[in-house]
Amino acid sequence: MQSTAAKSDEHEKSDPKEKKAATEHPSGDKRFKVLDITMKRNQYRQDALIEVLHKAQEAFGYLEEDVLLYVARNLKLPLSRVYGVATFYHLFSLKPSGSHTCVVCLGTACYVKGGGEVLASLEKQTGIQQGETTADGEVSLITARCVGACGIAPVVVYDGTVAGKQTSEQALEHIKGWIK
Amino acid sequence: MDLAELREIGEKERTAQKPIRVHCCTSTGCQAANSLGVKKNLENTCKEKKMGDRVQVVGVGCMGFCGRGPLVQIEAQNKLYEEVTPDDAASIIEAIAGGTASAAEGDPEHPFFARQMRIVRETSGKIDPERIEEYIAVGGYEPLYKAIHDLTPSETIDEVSKSGLRGRGGGGYPTGLKWATVAKMPGQQKYVICNADEGDPGAFMDRSVLESDPHRVLEGMAIAAYAIGASEGYIYVRAEYPLAIERLQKAIKQAKKYGILGSQIFDSPFDFKIEIRIGAGAFVCGEETALIQSIEGGRGNPRPRPPYPAQEGLWKSPTLINNVETFANIPAIIREGGAWYAGIGTEKSKGTKVFALTGQIRNNGLIEVPMGITLREIVEEMGGGVPNGKVKAVQTGGPSGGCIPASLLDTPVDYDSLVKIGSMMGSGGMVVMDEKTSMVEVARFYMEFCRGETCGKCIPCRAGTVQMYQMLTKILNREATLQDIVKLEQLCDMVKNTSLCGLGMTAPNPVMSTLRYFREEYLTLLKDSPNGKVPAGTAASITS
């Protein structure tokens, strides 16, 4: 924290022309460029924090500490604030997720139509609980509060593709290739 | 742009449209069942059969019957096809010229459709949501023009007040009164916010409106902005709704291009721009003060009211927050007049309401009905009842609502009647449960939800929901005694009365309503209830 604050002060004093050089990430990782563009488009406004975190998660897959530090420094926000926001919202993840994601909807409609059973069989098959990722980093099993496709409940979202009226058998069939 | 030019765009669009339009649903529900594949094959067949001069395939928004998607409709011939596969596409096109389609034919006269009255969804499923021209062709943006040129801001508010419209997000606060309050506040900078953070599990009305008719929402917001004197607006939409976000972005871009959003709208001094803010998965952000915190880039913690957002909202400026469906009602109210709208519905609940009818019911989907219709008409006539068995309960209002037992199905659906029986309208989720459903488990399901979604700022909600969840678990594990039920009730009362915001205040509702109507189920699960029987004497003494 100490070093962040110091850096942020330094940043404020620096000439605006040097902004780019001052914020460039030392690792040279191209993905930080995406963040730069987003922050610039939002004129480095502090209220754009959630937007920036969305972009960061899209680019990196999750919000690693380095990314949170980078965002905090550039938006001139205390790291505690950035961390506080990142942990408050369910969609932000501070842990890496698997190559494949399987989101089981547990909204009321899905729940009364057997979404819970679909989840249970997926948990059994993958050997992990909801919210976890398999040890080989292949599959993340996630639950959603409601994806708003209640007319076709129960719903499972496989790698971003919504599938309706799922049974345990269909779900297991779908993730078959994902498990090694 | 003036009115003549706007109408010219509409006229041009109407002339360009083919006499036979094949509507193919491209909303989330139907897309999940491969409606895009259906649409592609419909288009290809049209091309192959050289029918392009009179037949046009249009990707439209939600038609309502989501449980039987993908849906294809040919309005000119009053035909509706259900569960269409890409292989059916060719036969549907051939059927236009005479012949039989291989897809199952639905009945457009079924009560599910016939009992509806569509205002918010009047053009949903009939126009392409990705083209502003189609919206203009059905008279879109004329109400906005009318408001700006024929009405003063206060006359606009008067029309909304006269309509009797109440907030569709669930609270039911009179919309006209809210607008008038914000309009009266001093200060140059005011904001309009559209709450599209539909977090209620079991509800997808807002998603459907945004996906099917985004321009209607933008128009409603613009009229509101004109009425209260705002020049900036935000739509706070859930990140879980990517298609809705994409279509909103497109709609805003198109409206800007035509000069309908931006500066000097319709050559008047009125400026209005809209930005989209994407949520990040927090139910509490549906609460208005939490939503404002989130737009400002912070944690979605609610704060005590007053001051209300109308007095001190976004960046301390007076702010008008309405729900998607509320805004979507506005263009029709301005077009037809407040008195027309007030003629629909009941004495204290005017107009129509969109419901997401789901769960253990034959006809799943979205319906828009006039207020005052009974639950029985919705569930049994329109919904077709439970496929195998009987209705046990209808859950309305999501985690803030309650479970209504089958014996009360004759209750009219309006704000006050539902509150009277211990539930609420909420944003309009309606989940039907059959006799196999354990109501104690349902109560625990909602408590698990609230426990996970509480922001943690106030203790009654943060600790109370956890305790309630544990007590319900204890009951389900058959470890509880009668004393625990008494404690549970006291806790419900405490959380309800001492929480800071709407989430905590309403969190006990599912428990309280199931305790009220399905008490025996709790009692049979008690430790001292052998073989699932109610211990003698106790039931009578506490059921009353």
XYZ file of C-alpha atoms in Angstrom:
724
model
C 0.000 0.000 0.000
C 2.776 2.375 0.969
C 4.455 2.155 -2.363
C 1.193 2.645 -4.252
C 0.469 5.857 -2.434
C 3.937 7.136 -3.125
C 3.697 6.279 -6.777
C 0.341 7.944 -7.029
C 1.752 11.168 -5.604
C 4.588 11.084 -8.024
C 2.105 10.564 -10.789
C 0.131 13.621 -9.849
C 3.156 15.850 -9.954
C 4.316 14.562 -13.288
C 3.768 16.424 -16.499
C 0.606 15.307 -18.315
C 2.671 14.600 -21.413
C 4.573 12.014 -19.494
C 1.409 10.284 -18.370
C 1.745 7.490 -20.835
C 5.284 6.677 -19.895
C 4.490 6.890 -16.216
C 1.589 4.458 -16.398
C 2.991 1.903 -18.759
C 3.197 -1.444 -17.105
C 6.782 -2.605 -16.575
C 6.011 -6.156 -17.643
C 5.203 -4.934 -21.138
C 2.156 -7.183 -21.094
C -0.044 -6.115 -24.030
C -3.216 -6.677 -22.051
C -2.484 -3.609 -19.963
C -2.861 -1.592 -23.167
C -6.534 -2.611 -23.248
C -6.885 -1.144 -19.789
C -5.122 2.038 -20.826
C -7.522 2.515 -23.704
C -10.567 1.964 -21.512
C -9.338 4.339 -18.844
C -8.465 6.949 -21.400
C -11.870 6.676 -23.031
C -13.373 7.324 -19.606
C -10.995 10.243 -19.063
C -9.503 8.483 -16.034
C -12.680 9.265 -14.143
C -12.905 7.471 -10.836
C -16.530 6.580 -11.328
C -15.497 4.448 -14.306
C -13.924 1.945 -11.918
C -16.501 -0.791 -12.495
C -16.243 -0.354 -16.267
C -12.480 -0.662 -16.069
C -12.676 -3.752 -13.869
C -15.086 -5.353 -16.346
C -12.575 -4.759 -19.126
C -9.728 -6.017 -16.964
C -11.549 -9.227 -16.191
C -12.332 -9.675 -19.870
C -8.683 -9.243 -20.794
C -7.052 -11.190 -17.983
C -9.759 -13.665 -17.142
C -9.665 -12.625 -13.508
C -8.484 -9.725 -11.385
C -5.007 -10.488 -10.169
C -3.400 -8.264 -7.580
C -1.137 -6.650 -10.116
C -4.126 -5.547 -12.175
C -5.921 -4.091 -9.170
C -2.785 -2.142 -8.272
C -2.443 -0.864 -11.805
C -6.066 0.290 -11.946
C -5.832 1.932 -8.512
C -2.722 3.842 -9.479
C -4.112 5.069 -12.764
C -7.497 6.141 -11.479
C -5.797 7.640 -8.417
C -7.911 5.587 -6.078
C -6.772 3.928 -2.865
C -6.168 0.216 -3.410
C -8.605 -0.501 -0.581
C -11.376 1.113 -2.593
C -10.551 -0.865 -5.738
C -10.272 -4.092 -3.757
C -13.513 -3.274 -1.956
C -15.385 -2.868 -5.212
C -13.782 -5.917 -6.815
C -14.825 -8.143 -3.925
C -18.312 -6.666 -3.533
C -19.642 -7.713 -6.920
C -20.203 -11.369 -7.697
C -19.084 -11.129 -11.296
C -15.570 -10.125 -10.403
C -13.247 -12.962 -9.618
C -9.908 -12.689 -7.874
C -9.014 -16.247 -8.772
C -8.314 -17.607 -12.230
C -11.144 -19.566 -13.791
C -10.928 -22.734 -15.853
C -10.615 -22.972 -19.633
C -14.287 -23.919 -19.737
C -17.068 -22.504 -17.630
C -20.314 -24.138 -16.824
C -22.851 -21.815 -15.232
C -25.859 -23.513 -13.700
C -28.758 -21.148 -13.180
C -30.413 -21.492 -9.793
C -33.110 -18.878 -10.224
C -36.489 -19.798 -8.802
C -37.893 -21.142 -12.050
C -34.799 -23.269 -12.691
C -34.768 -24.369 -9.062
C -38.345 -25.668 -9.026
C -37.762 -27.401 -12.350
C -34.708 -29.326 -11.194
C -31.731 -26.995 -11.657
C -30.420 -28.177 -8.308
C -30.320 -31.794 -9.478
C -28.439 -30.808 -12.631
C -25.898 -29.025 -10.464
C -25.590 -31.996 -8.121
C -24.803 -34.379 -10.951
C -22.275 -31.965 -12.433
C -20.614 -31.648 -9.043
C -20.477 -35.407 -8.763
C -19.041 -35.836 -12.236
C -16.386 -33.136 -11.950
C -15.560 -33.839 -8.323
C -15.714 -30.155 -7.439
C -18.232 -27.965 -5.674
C -19.955 -24.926 -7.132
C -17.600 -21.963 -7.318
C -14.547 -24.206 -7.777
C -12.293 -25.062 -10.666
C -10.978 -28.542 -11.382
C -7.364 -29.162 -10.365
C -6.242 -29.325 -14.004
C -7.768 -25.884 -14.607
C -10.127 -27.223 -17.257
C -13.610 -26.673 -15.866
C -15.093 -24.035 -13.580
C -18.471 -24.804 -12.111
C -20.413 -21.665 -11.289
C -23.968 -20.942 -10.215
C -26.020 -17.930 -11.277
C -28.805 -16.195 -9.392
C -30.944 -15.921 -12.502
C -29.968 -15.510 -16.122
C -33.423 -14.291 -17.106
C -34.301 -17.128 -19.457
C -36.902 -18.595 -17.112
C -39.213 -19.630 -19.925
C -36.821 -22.427 -20.853
C -35.829 -23.484 -17.325
C -33.695 -25.195 -16.160
C -30.878 -23.351 -17.860
C -27.148 -24.059 -18.044
C -24.714 -21.694 -19.759
C -21.811 -23.592 -21.338
C -18.904 -21.306 -22.233
C -21.281 -18.405 -22.709
C -23.865 -20.295 -24.738
C -27.269 -20.513 -23.110
C -28.902 -23.949 -23.219
C -32.461 -24.426 -22.007
C -34.518 -27.317 -20.633
C -31.440 -29.163 -19.446
C -31.471 -32.561 -17.806
C -28.637 -34.092 -15.807
C -27.881 -36.439 -18.713
C -27.660 -33.592 -21.224
C -25.419 -31.580 -18.932
C -23.053 -34.499 -18.341
C -22.964 -35.213 -22.068
C -22.078 -31.590 -22.735
C -19.083 -31.447 -20.434
C -17.817 -34.917 -21.334
C -15.072 -33.631 -23.590
C -13.988 -31.044 -21.048
C -12.927 -33.528 -18.423
C -9.669 -35.272 -19.007
C -35.573 16.775 -37.846
C -39.241 17.760 -37.690
C -42.407 15.668 -37.523
C -42.816 15.514 -41.307
C -39.305 14.141 -41.698
C -39.859 11.617 -38.920
C -43.050 10.436 -40.590
C -41.292 10.267 -43.908
C -38.775 7.809 -42.459
C -41.662 5.712 -41.215
C -43.490 5.919 -44.522
C -40.387 4.935 -46.451
C -39.900 1.966 -44.170
C -43.506 0.841 -44.503
C -43.396 1.013 -48.294
C -40.204 -0.985 -48.366
C -41.691 -3.734 -46.231
C -42.940 -6.825 -48.034
C -46.612 -7.826 -47.734
C -45.775 -11.042 -45.928
C -43.416 -10.747 -42.986
C -42.139 -13.932 -41.417
C -41.323 -13.093 -37.806
C -38.634 -15.208 -36.212
C -37.899 -14.622 -32.524
C -34.296 -13.667 -31.775
C -34.583 -13.109 -28.036
C -32.415 -14.945 -25.528
C -34.869 -17.758 -24.846
C -35.411 -18.649 -28.471
C -31.771 -18.075 -29.426
C -30.864 -20.694 -26.845
C -33.032 -23.090 -28.832
C -31.266 -22.201 -32.099
C -33.675 -19.638 -33.510
C -30.797 -18.020 -35.405
C -30.352 -21.280 -37.315
C -34.060 -21.253 -38.070
C -33.891 -17.682 -39.278
C -30.971 -18.423 -41.565
C -32.770 -21.338 -43.174
C -35.944 -19.291 -43.572
C -33.957 -16.637 -45.407
C -32.171 -19.171 -47.576
C -35.405 -20.858 -48.582
C -36.920 -17.497 -49.445
C -33.992 -16.818 -51.711
C -34.060 -20.257 -53.296
C -37.780 -20.103 -53.991
C -37.388 -16.563 -55.313
C -40.078 -15.270 -52.976
C -38.044 -12.278 -51.883
C -40.333 -9.797 -53.613
C -43.278 -10.498 -51.331
C -41.873 -12.420 -48.385
C -39.476 -10.956 -45.855
C -37.891 -12.758 -42.925
C -37.550 -10.479 -39.915
C -35.652 -11.216 -36.718
C -37.981 -9.856 -34.068
C -38.094 -9.626 -30.290
C -39.975 -11.761 -27.831
C -43.461 -12.988 -28.745
C -44.079 -14.188 -25.233
C -44.454 -17.921 -25.515
C -40.855 -18.578 -24.460
C -41.468 -22.122 -23.256
C -42.244 -23.298 -26.790
C -39.484 -21.511 -28.669
C -38.184 -20.982 -31.251
C -41.332 -19.270 -32.458
C -42.090 -18.248 -36.023
C -45.112 -16.145 -36.827
C -46.706 -15.112 -40.083
C -49.024 -12.330 -39.070
C -50.666 -11.831 -42.452
C -51.894 -15.412 -42.335
C -52.504 -15.548 -38.573
C -50.106 -18.481 -38.262
C -47.844 -19.301 -35.347
C -45.331 -22.121 -35.365
C -43.801 -23.517 -32.196
C -40.583 -25.362 -31.419
C -39.398 -24.790 -34.948
C -36.173 -26.495 -35.990
C -33.959 -25.323 -38.848
C -35.229 -28.342 -40.809
C -38.788 -27.034 -40.573
C -37.860 -23.727 -42.146
C -38.270 -24.729 -45.791
C -41.736 -26.162 -45.222
C -42.882 -23.007 -43.434
C -41.928 -20.879 -46.407
C -43.571 -23.345 -48.758
C -46.711 -23.277 -46.644
C -47.109 -19.574 -47.403
C -47.883 -20.476 -51.002
C -50.128 -23.337 -49.912
C -48.900 -26.560 -48.422
C -48.307 -27.881 -44.952
C -45.540 -26.912 -42.626
C -43.797 -29.655 -40.701
C -43.569 -27.542 -37.542
C -46.195 -27.729 -34.826
C -48.794 -25.052 -35.278
C -49.742 -22.965 -32.277
C -53.081 -21.365 -31.635
C -52.885 -17.559 -31.768
C -56.391 -17.438 -30.262
C -55.374 -19.419 -27.164
C -56.219 -17.606 -23.896
C -52.465 -17.224 -23.385
C -52.574 -14.659 -26.200
C -56.231 -13.695 -26.308
C -56.450 -12.605 -22.657
C -53.496 -10.284 -23.001
C -53.626 -6.548 -23.389
C -50.422 -5.219 -24.761
C -49.193 -1.678 -24.134
C -45.579 -2.075 -23.051
C -45.186 -5.007 -25.407
C -47.398 -3.666 -28.181
C -44.708 -3.960 -30.830
C -42.544 -6.573 -29.190
C -42.273 -9.565 -31.481
C -43.495 -7.505 -34.414
C -40.537 -5.288 -35.187
C -36.811 -5.764 -35.614
C -35.309 -4.354 -32.394
C -32.048 -3.627 -34.159
C -33.523 -1.140 -36.628
C -34.779 2.238 -35.509
C -36.660 2.642 -38.782
C -38.993 -0.191 -37.851
C -39.764 1.495 -34.555
C -40.430 4.785 -36.326
C -42.640 2.977 -38.851
C -45.019 1.941 -36.065
C -45.252 5.496 -34.772
C -42.217 5.430 -32.532
C -40.688 8.708 -31.305
C -43.828 10.634 -32.255
C -44.864 10.820 -28.580
C -41.459 12.344 -27.788
C -41.989 14.878 -30.548
C -45.451 15.602 -29.200
C -44.137 16.121 -25.673
C -41.381 18.479 -26.787
C -43.462 20.541 -29.194
C -47.042 20.393 -27.969
C -46.684 20.038 -24.228
C -44.846 21.979 -21.565
C -42.811 19.956 -19.072
C -45.518 20.387 -16.454
C -48.240 19.318 -18.890
C -46.202 16.219 -19.629
C -46.032 15.428 -15.927
C -49.779 16.077 -15.651
C -50.490 13.452 -18.289
C -48.384 10.912 -16.430
C -50.070 11.809 -13.134
C -53.486 11.538 -14.750
C -52.628 8.082 -16.076
C -52.272 6.772 -12.527
C -49.145 4.859 -13.538
C -47.266 3.422 -10.551
C -43.658 2.314 -10.475
C -43.322 -1.083 -12.117
C -40.139 -2.033 -10.303
C -42.274 -3.291 -7.439
C -42.659 -0.399 -5.051
C -45.697 1.005 -6.782
C -44.934 4.641 -6.026
C -47.017 7.013 -8.202
C -44.827 7.867 -11.191
C -46.333 11.308 -11.803
C -45.682 12.312 -8.211
C -42.068 11.187 -8.449
C -41.559 13.159 -11.650
C -43.181 16.253 -10.163
C -40.945 16.051 -7.089
C -37.765 15.924 -9.153
C -39.021 18.653 -11.486
C -39.621 20.971 -8.529
C -36.128 20.555 -7.108
C -33.800 23.507 -7.597
C -30.553 23.142 -9.517
C -29.533 23.005 -13.137
C -28.127 19.480 -13.227
C -30.628 16.662 -12.950
C -30.415 13.036 -13.971
C -32.690 10.336 -15.259
C -31.777 6.759 -14.416
C -33.348 3.654 -15.856
C -33.125 0.760 -13.448
C -32.513 -2.295 -15.612
C -30.865 -4.325 -12.865
C -33.512 -6.988 -12.870
C -32.154 -9.209 -10.146
C -35.290 -11.048 -9.079
C -34.794 -14.718 -9.797
C -37.697 -15.871 -11.929
C -38.266 -12.563 -13.669
C -37.283 -11.541 -17.179
C -39.726 -8.813 -18.181
C -37.134 -6.075 -18.321
C -34.730 -8.238 -20.235
C -37.389 -8.944 -22.803
C -38.444 -5.302 -23.155
C -34.829 -4.214 -23.627
C -34.117 -6.958 -26.127
C -37.342 -6.576 -28.064
C -37.980 -2.863 -28.100
C -35.029 -0.844 -26.774
C -36.186 2.357 -28.466
C -39.387 2.403 -26.426
C -37.320 2.600 -23.240
C -35.056 5.311 -24.659
C -38.109 7.290 -25.732
C -39.689 6.976 -22.286
C -36.461 8.178 -20.688
C -36.219 11.122 -23.070
C -39.796 12.179 -22.309
C -39.027 11.934 -18.591
C -35.870 13.996 -19.034
C -37.815 16.666 -20.880
C -40.467 16.724 -18.170
C -38.102 17.064 -15.228
C -35.437 19.157 -16.945
C -32.574 16.672 -17.148
C -29.966 16.555 -19.857
C -28.210 13.338 -18.924
C -29.422 9.835 -18.325
C -28.044 6.447 -17.409
C -29.284 2.956 -17.999
C -27.986 0.636 -15.309
C -28.260 -2.809 -16.836
C -27.220 -6.221 -15.568
C -24.059 -7.689 -17.013
C -25.900 -11.012 -17.138
C -27.957 -9.622 -20.043
C -25.389 -9.305 -22.856
C -27.924 -9.282 -25.683
C -29.937 -6.520 -24.036
C -26.761 -4.463 -23.614
C -25.766 -4.979 -27.225
C -29.178 -3.945 -28.526
C -29.301 -0.906 -26.253
C -25.916 0.214 -27.490
C -27.095 -0.144 -31.066
C -30.333 1.696 -30.337
C -28.558 4.630 -28.704
C -26.211 4.915 -31.660
C -29.065 4.896 -34.155
C -31.101 7.436 -32.216
C -28.067 9.726 -32.033
C -27.566 9.408 -35.770
C -31.097 10.607 -36.410
C -30.750 13.444 -33.918
C -33.335 11.911 -31.599
C -30.802 11.718 -28.793
C -28.049 14.238 -28.250
C -28.317 17.986 -28.527
C -31.260 20.009 -29.813
C -33.572 17.072 -30.171
C -36.198 17.634 -32.879
C -34.805 21.143 -33.425
C -35.734 22.217 -29.919
C -33.470 23.523 -27.146
C -33.839 20.179 -25.369
C -30.608 18.143 -25.027
C -30.459 14.626 -23.711
C -27.788 11.973 -23.816
C -27.908 8.466 -22.442
C -25.033 6.340 -21.185
C -25.097 2.670 -20.350
C -23.666 1.483 -17.059
C -23.159 -2.233 -16.666
C -23.756 -3.853 -13.310
C -21.542 -6.543 -11.902
C -23.879 -8.961 -10.256
C -25.290 -7.603 -7.021
C -28.980 -7.941 -6.251
C -28.884 -5.049 -3.810
C -28.048 -2.681 -6.671
C -31.708 -2.813 -7.657
C -32.266 -0.665 -4.582
C -32.119 2.910 -5.792
C -29.583 4.377 -3.387
C -27.289 1.358 -3.890
C -27.677 1.659 -7.649
C -26.528 5.273 -7.493
C -23.444 4.260 -5.511
C -22.704 1.684 -8.170
C -23.026 4.172 -11.042
C -20.578 6.367 -9.180
C -18.149 3.459 -9.267
C -18.398 2.306 -5.676
C -19.701 -0.650 -3.706
C -23.443 -0.932 -4.016
C -24.233 -0.032 -0.439
C -27.613 1.554 0.171
C -27.872 4.588 2.407
C -30.692 5.742 4.644
C -33.432 7.843 3.091
C -34.249 10.757 3.280
C -32.754 12.487 1.462
C -34.436 10.641 -1.382
C -32.724 10.441 -4.761
C -35.336 12.910 -5.988
C -33.708 15.432 -3.652
C -30.133 14.235 -3.605
C -29.215 11.443 -5.957
C -26.480 10.892 -8.481
C -23.531 13.157 -7.659
C -25.774 14.895 -5.144
C -28.099 16.142 -7.878
C -31.847 15.544 -8.046
C -32.332 12.217 -9.771
C -35.305 10.398 -11.213
C -35.064 6.611 -11.063
C -37.664 4.470 -12.777
C -37.760 0.873 -13.844
C -37.578 -0.305 -17.495
C -41.243 -1.177 -17.673
C -42.292 2.154 -16.176
C -40.407 4.038 -18.896
C -41.758 1.696 -21.563
C -45.310 2.707 -20.595
C -44.632 6.412 -21.103
C -44.718 6.726 -24.923
C -48.185 5.142 -25.062
C -49.442 7.404 -22.252
C -48.253 10.530 -24.052
C -49.639 9.283 -27.370
C -53.086 8.283 -26.111
C -53.360 10.583 -23.095
C -53.335 9.917 -19.386
C -57.108 9.492 -19.209
C -57.001 6.606 -21.663
C -54.454 4.765 -19.535
C -56.402 5.443 -16.362
C -59.371 3.669 -17.935
C -57.481 0.372 -17.768
C -56.980 -1.656 -14.616
C -58.419 -1.223 -11.147
C -59.160 1.819 -9.057
C -55.744 2.037 -7.463
C -53.636 0.056 -9.927
C -53.932 1.419 -13.425
C -52.871 0.012 -16.731
C -51.288 -3.312 -17.518
C -48.489 -5.340 -15.986
C -46.060 -7.692 -17.638
C -45.526 -10.973 -15.810
C -43.000 -13.707 -16.309
C -45.095 -16.821 -15.882
C -42.770 -19.740 -15.191
C -42.175 -22.772 -13.021
C -44.351 -25.891 -13.042
C -46.813 -24.624 -15.582
C -47.857 -25.733 -19.032
C -47.481 -22.399 -20.833
C -44.241 -20.711 -19.862
C -43.555 -17.200 -20.943
C -44.289 -13.506 -20.779
C -47.766 -12.087 -20.549
C -49.095 -8.565 -20.334
C -52.471 -8.329 -18.671
C -54.686 -5.549 -17.342
C -54.439 -5.072 -13.584
C -57.252 -6.684 -11.669
C -57.178 -9.999 -13.524
C -57.222 -12.834 -11.001
C -54.330 -15.171 -10.347
C -56.573 -18.070 -11.317
C -57.203 -16.587 -14.762
C -53.475 -16.169 -15.240
C -52.382 -19.540 -13.896
C -55.191 -21.791 -15.036
C -56.634 -20.185 -18.156
C -53.601 -18.520 -19.678
C -50.936 -20.714 -18.174
C -52.892 -23.914 -18.669
C -52.256 -25.099 -15.112
C -49.691 -27.563 -13.844
C -48.876 -30.339 -16.359
C -49.153 -33.266 -13.934
C -50.971 -32.428 -10.765
C -52.298 -29.372 -9.065
C -51.059 -25.903 -8.249
C -49.742 -25.699 -4.733
C -48.571 -22.119 -4.634
C -47.657 -19.161 -6.781
C -44.598 -17.219 -5.793
C -44.740 -13.555 -6.752
C -42.291 -10.735 -6.234
C -39.122 -12.828 -5.961
C -37.141 -12.733 -2.703
C -39.140 -9.666 -1.652
C -42.468 -11.364 -2.208
C -44.237 -14.369 -0.884
C -45.931 -17.635 -1.725
C -49.634 -17.456 -2.391
C -51.494 -20.735 -1.732
C -53.836 -22.256 -4.300
C -56.813 -21.400 -2.085
C -56.216 -17.696 -2.737
C -55.991 -17.948 -6.518
C -59.080 -15.786 -6.897
C -57.200 -12.775 -5.590
C -57.104 -9.975 -8.156
C -53.609 -9.022 -9.238
C -52.922 -5.458 -8.186
C -50.456 -3.763 -5.852
C -52.673 -3.590 -2.783
C -54.439 -6.963 -2.971
C -51.141 -8.817 -3.169
C -49.676 -6.935 -0.220
C -52.831 -7.723 1.756
C -52.219 -11.455 1.394
C -48.580 -11.186 2.399
C -46.934 -11.105 -0.988
C -46.239 -8.329 -3.437
C -46.259 -7.533 -7.117
C -42.522 -7.024 -7.220
C -41.198 -6.554 -10.686
C -43.522 -9.275 -11.991
C -42.006 -12.695 -11.552
C -44.624 -15.383 -11.113
C -43.323 -18.852 -10.364
C -45.895 -21.616 -10.165
C -45.131 -24.511 -7.833
C -46.798 -27.903 -7.893
C -47.665 -30.222 -5.031
C -44.264 -31.874 -4.977
C -42.558 -28.641 -3.938
C -41.471 -28.368 -0.306
C -42.377 -24.905 0.846
C -39.831 -24.967 3.667
C -37.159 -25.633 1.110
C -38.445 -22.788 -1.028
C -38.217 -20.491 1.986
C -34.663 -21.641 2.598
C -33.850 -21.167 -1.085
C -34.836 -17.505 -0.856
C -33.022 -17.060 2.413
C -29.887 -18.530 0.884
C -30.302 -15.947 -1.847
C -30.737 -13.033 0.563
C -27.887 -14.252 2.741
C -25.599 -14.160 -0.263
C -26.892 -10.864 -1.614
C -27.004 -8.717 1.502
C -24.506 -5.904 1.211
C -23.586 -6.335 4.859
C -23.929 -2.719 5.801
C -26.657 -3.090 8.428
C -26.659 -5.801 11.069
C -30.303 -6.929 10.987
C -29.958 -7.915 7.356
C -26.388 -9.201 7.479
C -26.749 -11.345 10.582
C -30.495 -11.900 10.449
C -30.537 -13.579 7.068
C -27.735 -15.923 8.130
C -29.583 -16.861 11.311
C -32.836 -17.414 9.457
C -31.068 -19.619 6.946
C -29.579 -21.695 9.757
C -32.907 -22.038 11.519
C -34.596 -23.179 8.310
C -31.815 -25.692 7.789
C -32.331 -26.930 11.321
C -36.024 -27.410 10.595
C -35.301 -29.232 7.337
C -32.850 -31.499 9.180
C -35.633 -32.382 11.633
C -33.665 -30.979 14.545
C -35.936 -28.097 15.452
C -38.592 -27.754 18.106
C -41.682 -25.616 18.285
C -39.636 -23.065 20.163
C -37.450 -22.587 17.083
C -40.449 -21.657 14.980
C -41.432 -19.031 17.503
C -37.867 -17.692 17.430
C -37.887 -17.721 13.643
C -41.021 -15.623 13.607
C -39.566 -13.124 16.043
C -36.459 -12.865 13.934
C -38.519 -12.281 10.782
C -40.286 -9.469 12.545
C -37.069 -7.892 13.719
C -35.296 -8.052 10.354
C -38.365 -6.658 8.604
C -38.673 -3.689 10.928
C -35.089 -2.708 11.516
C -33.269 -3.189 8.203
C -31.910 -0.219 6.356
C -33.155 -0.870 2.841
C -35.720 -2.768 0.849
C -33.616 -5.923 0.610
C -33.575 -6.506 4.358
C -37.080 -5.207 4.943
C -38.536 -7.736 2.554
C -36.099 -10.629 3.015
C -38.314 -12.374 5.612
C -41.371 -12.281 3.310
C -40.920 -15.751 1.766
C -40.502 -17.231 5.262
C -43.420 -15.330 6.727
C -45.765 -16.185 3.885
C -44.905 -19.884 3.922
C -45.283 -19.946 7.705
C -48.656 -18.314 7.280
C -50.066 -20.559 4.587
C -48.082 -23.780 4.838
C -47.528 -24.018 8.559
C -48.260 -27.738 8.748
C -45.294 -28.397 6.547
C -43.035 -26.741 9.069
C -44.698 -28.605 11.912
C -44.362 -32.041 10.362
C -40.627 -31.423 10.098
C -40.183 -30.766 13.814
C -38.061 -33.099 15.920
C -40.945 -34.104 18.162
C -43.238 -34.855 15.278
C -42.840 -38.625 14.878
C -43.347 -40.111 11.391
C -44.008 -36.737 9.955
C -47.212 -36.275 11.956
C -48.234 -33.055 13.577
C -47.982 -33.418 17.348
C -51.440 -33.338 18.873
C -52.585 -30.013 20.144
C -49.714 -27.978 18.849
C -51.007 -27.484 15.351
C -54.254 -25.925 16.425
C -52.588 -23.747 18.997
C -50.207 -22.097 16.602
C -51.914 -22.331 13.246
C -54.331 -19.524 14.106
